[in-house]
Amino acid sequence: MWAVLAFALGITASFVLLGEVFGTLGDSDPTFTEHYSSPGGRARDIAGSAALIVSGAALIVFAAAMRRGLSARRPIAADIFACACVVSAALLIVSASLLMTTPLSISFGGLFDDNGQFADGNIAVLPQAGTVMVLVAAMPIMALAVGAFAAAIATTGQWPRWHVVLSWICAAVLPLGFFFAPLLALPAWAFATSFVLWRATENTGA
């Protein structure tokens, strides 16, 4: 429960903090130069990237914790879920590193009055590469993970029907993450999953 909650919080924080960078996909260097000239903007990007790394690490822990229980009835779906989660987590962590590089380098250089970073242009390359990795690579693989999760829990009778339906919806819309709005399905699914697991823990304790 705690791992998927950490994932939900981390991915939500990253989407909120990195939303401005995600929205500049396709913009030219001057847009990013203006964005990174603001210390507040750089701080948001660094914090959002750190949250993305945390969410990736939490996703690995969640996949490892859930795989054994899911494999009892649907071993293939459980394996696909675990593998897809690990690949998605790796993509999120690498993309976070790309998104963090420019603001962190500029901020670090500023401590030593070195303002020459990226003076020759190409400042848009790294944040755009990180954005593409999140939206075009990580989200479709995460959709595969959520779809495999839905397939694994659909016939157990231990998960509420609404959560199974939510999982299928999330899996269907995540590949459209480059339209941004479908990204909201991922934190919704993660928070819902943590809630169901919490209720199950409470009922077991009772």
mmCIF file of C-alpha atoms in Angstrom:
data_model
loop_
_atom_site.group_PDB
_atom_site.id
_atom_site.type_symbol
_atom_site.label_atom_id
_atom_site.label_comp_id
_atom_site.label_asym_id
_atom_site.label_seq_id
_atom_site.Cartn_x
_atom_site.Cartn_y
_atom_site.Cartn_z
ATOM 1 C CA MET A 1 0.000 0.000 0.000
ATOM 2 C CA TRP A 2 2.710 2.480 0.977
ATOM 3 C CA ALA A 3 4.706 1.914 -2.201
ATOM 4 C CA VAL A 4 1.785 2.648 -4.529
ATOM 5 C CA LEU A 5 0.820 5.647 -2.385
ATOM 6 C CA ALA A 6 4.380 6.967 -2.702
ATOM 7 C CA PHE A 7 4.140 6.396 -6.449
ATOM 8 C CA ALA A 8 0.823 8.262 -6.585
ATOM 9 C CA LEU A 9 2.190 11.221 -4.635
ATOM 10 C CA GLY A 10 5.433 11.304 -6.594
ATOM 11 C CA ILE A 11 3.832 11.111 -10.032
ATOM 12 C CA THR A 12 1.221 13.729 -9.091
ATOM 13 C CA ALA A 13 3.881 16.114 -7.789
ATOM 14 C CA SER A 14 6.013 15.612 -10.884
ATOM 15 C CA PHE A 15 3.122 16.265 -13.268
ATOM 16 C CA VAL A 16 2.190 19.443 -11.399
ATOM 17 C CA LEU A 17 5.725 20.782 -11.095
ATOM 18 C CA LEU A 18 6.859 19.793 -14.590
ATOM 19 C CA GLY A 19 3.642 20.772 -16.326
ATOM 20 C CA GLU A 20 5.139 23.959 -17.755
ATOM 21 C CA VAL A 21 8.073 22.061 -19.277
ATOM 22 C CA PHE A 22 5.779 19.366 -20.680
ATOM 23 C CA GLY A 23 3.691 22.121 -22.242
ATOM 24 C CA THR A 24 6.684 23.601 -24.082
ATOM 25 C CA LEU A 25 7.269 20.458 -26.131
ATOM 26 C CA GLY A 26 8.060 21.639 -29.637
ATOM 27 C CA ASP A 27 9.043 25.171 -28.597
ATOM 28 C CA SER A 28 12.369 26.683 -29.621
ATOM 29 C CA ASP A 29 15.454 27.567 -27.574
ATOM 30 C CA PRO A 30 14.324 31.124 -26.653
ATOM 31 C CA THR A 31 11.307 29.727 -24.794
ATOM 32 C CA PHE A 32 13.507 27.476 -22.683
ATOM 33 C CA THR A 33 16.115 30.202 -22.185
ATOM 34 C CA GLU A 34 13.414 32.425 -20.726
ATOM 35 C CA HIS A 35 12.056 29.561 -18.616
ATOM 36 C CA TYR A 36 15.439 28.671 -17.134
ATOM 37 C CA SER A 37 16.321 32.302 -16.439
ATOM 38 C CA SER A 38 13.929 32.165 -13.493
ATOM 39 C CA PRO A 39 15.372 30.623 -10.294
ATOM 40 C CA GLY A 40 11.849 29.641 -9.294
ATOM 41 C CA GLY A 41 11.281 27.862 -12.586
ATOM 42 C CA ARG A 42 14.542 25.960 -12.234
ATOM 43 C CA ALA A 43 13.682 24.995 -8.661
ATOM 44 C CA ARG A 44 10.283 23.641 -9.772
ATOM 45 C CA ASP A 45 11.902 21.583 -12.515
ATOM 46 C CA ILE A 46 14.500 20.153 -10.146
ATOM 47 C CA ALA A 47 11.850 19.293 -7.549
ATOM 48 C CA GLY A 48 9.549 17.803 -10.186
ATOM 49 C CA SER A 49 12.361 15.677 -11.586
ATOM 50 C CA ALA A 50 13.243 14.472 -8.097
ATOM 51 C CA ALA A 51 9.593 13.532 -7.549
ATOM 52 C CA LEU A 52 9.681 11.605 -10.825
ATOM 53 C CA ILE A 53 12.707 9.638 -9.589
ATOM 54 C CA VAL A 54 10.917 8.859 -6.330
ATOM 55 C CA SER A 55 7.850 7.679 -8.224
ATOM 56 C CA GLY A 56 10.005 5.390 -10.375
ATOM 57 C CA ALA A 57 11.655 3.836 -7.336
ATOM 58 C CA ALA A 58 8.297 3.389 -5.597
ATOM 59 C CA LEU A 59 6.875 1.747 -8.719
ATOM 60 C CA ILE A 60 9.601 -0.902 -8.635
ATOM 61 C CA VAL A 61 8.843 -1.670 -4.984
ATOM 62 C CA PHE A 62 5.110 -1.839 -5.705
ATOM 63 C CA ALA A 63 5.625 -4.210 -8.631
ATOM 64 C CA ALA A 64 7.791 -6.511 -6.545
ATOM 65 C CA ALA A 65 5.265 -6.497 -3.699
ATOM 66 C CA MET A 66 2.259 -7.207 -5.914
ATOM 67 C CA ARG A 67 3.747 -9.760 -8.286
ATOM 68 C CA ARG A 68 3.605 -12.711 -5.892
ATOM 69 C CA GLY A 69 -0.047 -12.177 -4.995
ATOM 70 C CA LEU A 70 -1.118 -11.587 -8.581
ATOM 71 C CA SER A 71 0.741 -14.616 -9.928
ATOM 72 C CA ALA A 72 -1.358 -17.076 -7.895
ATOM 73 C CA ARG A 73 -4.142 -17.039 -10.494
ATOM 74 C CA ARG A 74 -2.773 -15.161 -13.506
ATOM 75 C CA PRO A 75 0.995 -15.757 -13.588
ATOM 76 C CA ILE A 76 1.524 -14.443 -17.118
ATOM 77 C CA ALA A 77 -0.394 -11.233 -16.420
ATOM 78 C CA ALA A 78 1.531 -10.842 -13.160
ATOM 79 C CA ASP A 79 4.863 -11.207 -14.952
ATOM 80 C CA ILE A 80 3.857 -8.707 -17.639
ATOM 81 C CA PHE A 81 2.730 -6.283 -14.936
ATOM 82 C CA ALA A 82 6.005 -6.565 -13.024
ATOM 83 C CA CYS A 83 8.218 -6.297 -16.107
ATOM 84 C CA ALA A 84 6.284 -3.368 -17.534
ATOM 85 C CA CYS A 85 6.449 -1.556 -14.189
ATOM 86 C CA VAL A 86 10.229 -1.973 -14.045
ATOM 87 C CA VAL A 87 10.652 -0.720 -17.626
ATOM 88 C CA SER A 88 8.328 2.224 -16.949
ATOM 89 C CA ALA A 89 10.207 3.037 -13.764
ATOM 90 C CA ALA A 90 13.527 2.988 -15.625
ATOM 91 C CA LEU A 91 12.133 5.309 -18.293
ATOM 92 C CA LEU A 92 10.780 7.693 -15.656
ATOM 93 C CA ILE A 93 14.123 7.807 -13.842
ATOM 94 C CA VAL A 94 16.115 8.396 -17.030
ATOM 95 C CA SER A 95 13.659 11.046 -18.210
ATOM 96 C CA ALA A 96 13.903 12.744 -14.818
ATOM 97 C CA SER A 97 17.672 12.885 -15.201
ATOM 98 C CA LEU A 98 17.276 14.545 -18.616
ATOM 99 C CA LEU A 99 14.706 17.014 -17.292
ATOM 100 C CA MET A 100 16.880 17.865 -14.292
ATOM 101 C CA THR A 101 20.193 18.311 -16.102
ATOM 102 C CA THR A 102 19.706 21.809 -17.515
ATOM 103 C CA PRO A 103 18.146 23.571 -14.494
ATOM 104 C CA LEU A 104 20.522 21.849 -12.086
ATOM 105 C CA SER A 105 23.580 22.693 -14.184
ATOM 106 C CA ILE A 106 22.575 26.343 -14.512
ATOM 107 C CA SER A 107 21.775 26.635 -10.799
ATOM 108 C CA PHE A 108 25.014 24.904 -9.799
ATOM 109 C CA GLY A 109 27.044 27.080 -12.149
ATOM 110 C CA GLY A 110 25.395 30.165 -10.723
ATOM 111 C CA LEU A 111 26.885 29.370 -7.331
ATOM 112 C CA PHE A 112 30.330 29.965 -8.866
ATOM 113 C CA ASP A 113 29.327 32.847 -11.162
ATOM 114 C CA ASP A 114 29.648 30.572 -14.174
ATOM 115 C CA ASN A 115 26.866 31.535 -16.533
ATOM 116 C CA GLY A 116 28.292 29.948 -19.636
ATOM 117 C CA GLN A 117 26.251 26.761 -19.646
ATOM 118 C CA PHE A 118 24.339 26.219 -22.868
ATOM 119 C CA ALA A 119 25.486 29.604 -24.166
ATOM 120 C CA ASP A 120 25.824 28.116 -27.626
ATOM 121 C CA GLY A 121 22.142 27.157 -27.817
ATOM 122 C CA ASN A 122 20.557 23.694 -27.942
ATOM 123 C CA ILE A 123 19.083 24.327 -24.505
ATOM 124 C CA ALA A 124 15.787 22.746 -25.575
ATOM 125 C CA VAL A 125 17.211 19.337 -26.435
ATOM 126 C CA LEU A 126 17.431 17.732 -22.987
ATOM 127 C CA PRO A 127 14.047 18.845 -21.565
ATOM 128 C CA GLN A 128 12.302 17.908 -24.787
ATOM 129 C CA ALA A 129 14.001 14.512 -24.813
ATOM 130 C CA GLY A 130 12.890 13.959 -21.214
ATOM 131 C CA THR A 131 9.350 15.014 -22.020
ATOM 132 C CA VAL A 132 9.149 12.680 -25.014
ATOM 133 C CA MET A 133 10.500 9.833 -22.905
ATOM 134 C CA VAL A 134 7.747 10.353 -20.327
ATOM 135 C CA LEU A 135 4.841 10.941 -22.692
ATOM 136 C CA VAL A 136 5.701 8.705 -25.639
ATOM 137 C CA ALA A 137 7.709 5.888 -24.043
ATOM 138 C CA ALA A 138 6.925 5.558 -20.322
ATOM 139 C CA MET A 139 3.170 6.108 -20.515
ATOM 140 C CA PRO A 140 2.396 3.404 -23.129
ATOM 141 C CA ILE A 141 4.514 0.892 -21.197
ATOM 142 C CA MET A 142 2.731 1.946 -18.010
ATOM 143 C CA ALA A 143 -0.550 1.369 -19.845
ATOM 144 C CA LEU A 144 0.612 -2.187 -20.501
ATOM 145 C CA ALA A 145 1.370 -2.586 -16.788
ATOM 146 C CA VAL A 146 -2.029 -1.292 -15.709
ATOM 147 C CA GLY A 147 -3.772 -3.437 -18.326
ATOM 148 C CA ALA A 148 -1.943 -6.537 -17.110
ATOM 149 C CA PHE A 149 -2.869 -5.575 -13.543
ATOM 150 C CA ALA A 150 -6.528 -5.298 -14.558
ATOM 151 C CA ALA A 151 -6.380 -8.698 -16.247
ATOM 152 C CA ALA A 152 -4.803 -10.229 -13.153
ATOM 153 C CA ILE A 153 -7.398 -8.900 -10.696
ATOM 154 C CA ALA A 154 -10.503 -9.138 -12.888
ATOM 155 C CA THR A 155 -11.369 -12.725 -11.988
ATOM 156 C CA THR A 156 -10.180 -12.909 -8.392
ATOM 157 C CA GLY A 157 -13.321 -11.445 -6.844
ATOM 158 C CA GLN A 158 -11.097 -9.734 -4.263
ATOM 159 C CA TRP A 159 -10.977 -6.345 -5.944
ATOM 160 C CA PRO A 160 -14.034 -4.086 -6.327
ATOM 161 C CA ARG A 161 -15.536 -3.987 -9.781
ATOM 162 C CA TRP A 162 -15.175 -0.213 -9.995
ATOM 163 C CA HIS A 163 -11.426 -0.545 -9.572
ATOM 164 C CA VAL A 164 -11.194 -3.136 -12.331
ATOM 165 C CA VAL A 165 -13.105 -0.798 -14.652
ATOM 166 C CA LEU A 166 -10.908 2.142 -13.643
ATOM 167 C CA SER A 167 -7.813 0.064 -14.381
ATOM 168 C CA TRP A 168 -9.032 -0.777 -17.882
ATOM 169 C CA ILE A 169 -9.887 2.869 -18.553
ATOM 170 C CA CYS A 170 -6.477 3.983 -17.327
ATOM 171 C CA ALA A 171 -4.761 1.412 -19.543
ATOM 172 C CA ALA A 172 -6.785 2.623 -22.534
ATOM 173 C CA VAL A 173 -6.069 6.337 -22.181
ATOM 174 C CA LEU A 174 -2.437 6.422 -21.004
ATOM 175 C CA PRO A 175 -1.006 5.901 -24.515
ATOM 176 C CA LEU A 176 -2.637 9.242 -25.338
ATOM 177 C CA GLY A 177 -0.557 10.970 -22.671
ATOM 178 C CA PHE A 178 0.981 13.391 -25.181
ATOM 179 C CA PHE A 179 -2.417 15.138 -25.110
ATOM 180 C CA PHE A 180 -1.657 15.744 -21.391
ATOM 181 C CA ALA A 181 -5.198 15.353 -19.976
ATOM 182 C CA PRO A 182 -5.061 11.507 -20.129
ATOM 183 C CA LEU A 183 -2.065 11.658 -17.779
ATOM 184 C CA LEU A 184 -4.494 12.352 -14.933
ATOM 185 C CA ALA A 185 -5.683 8.752 -15.175
ATOM 186 C CA LEU A 186 -2.383 7.442 -13.781
ATOM 187 C CA PRO A 187 -2.397 9.209 -10.387
ATOM 188 C CA ALA A 188 -6.150 8.513 -10.150
ATOM 189 C CA TRP A 189 -5.478 4.796 -10.632
ATOM 190 C CA ALA A 190 -2.570 4.812 -8.186
ATOM 191 C CA PHE A 191 -4.521 6.615 -5.448
ATOM 192 C CA ALA A 192 -7.481 4.281 -6.002
ATOM 193 C CA THR A 193 -5.197 1.244 -5.751
ATOM 194 C CA SER A 194 -3.678 2.480 -2.504
ATOM 195 C CA PHE A 195 -7.192 3.079 -1.138
ATOM 196 C CA VAL A 196 -8.339 -0.452 -2.006
ATOM 197 C CA LEU A 197 -5.236 -1.962 -0.443
ATOM 198 C CA TRP A 198 -5.706 0.179 2.671
ATOM 199 C CA ARG A 199 -9.322 -0.958 3.007
ATOM 200 C CA ALA A 200 -8.225 -4.569 2.627
ATOM 201 C CA THR A 201 -5.639 -4.084 5.363
ATOM 202 C CA GLU A 202 -8.209 -2.488 7.644
ATOM 203 C CA ASN A 203 -10.683 -5.314 7.050
ATOM 204 C CA THR A 204 -8.006 -7.926 7.725
ATOM 205 C CA GLY A 205 -7.051 -6.170 10.929
ATOM 206 C CA ALA A 206 -10.659 -6.035 12.024
#
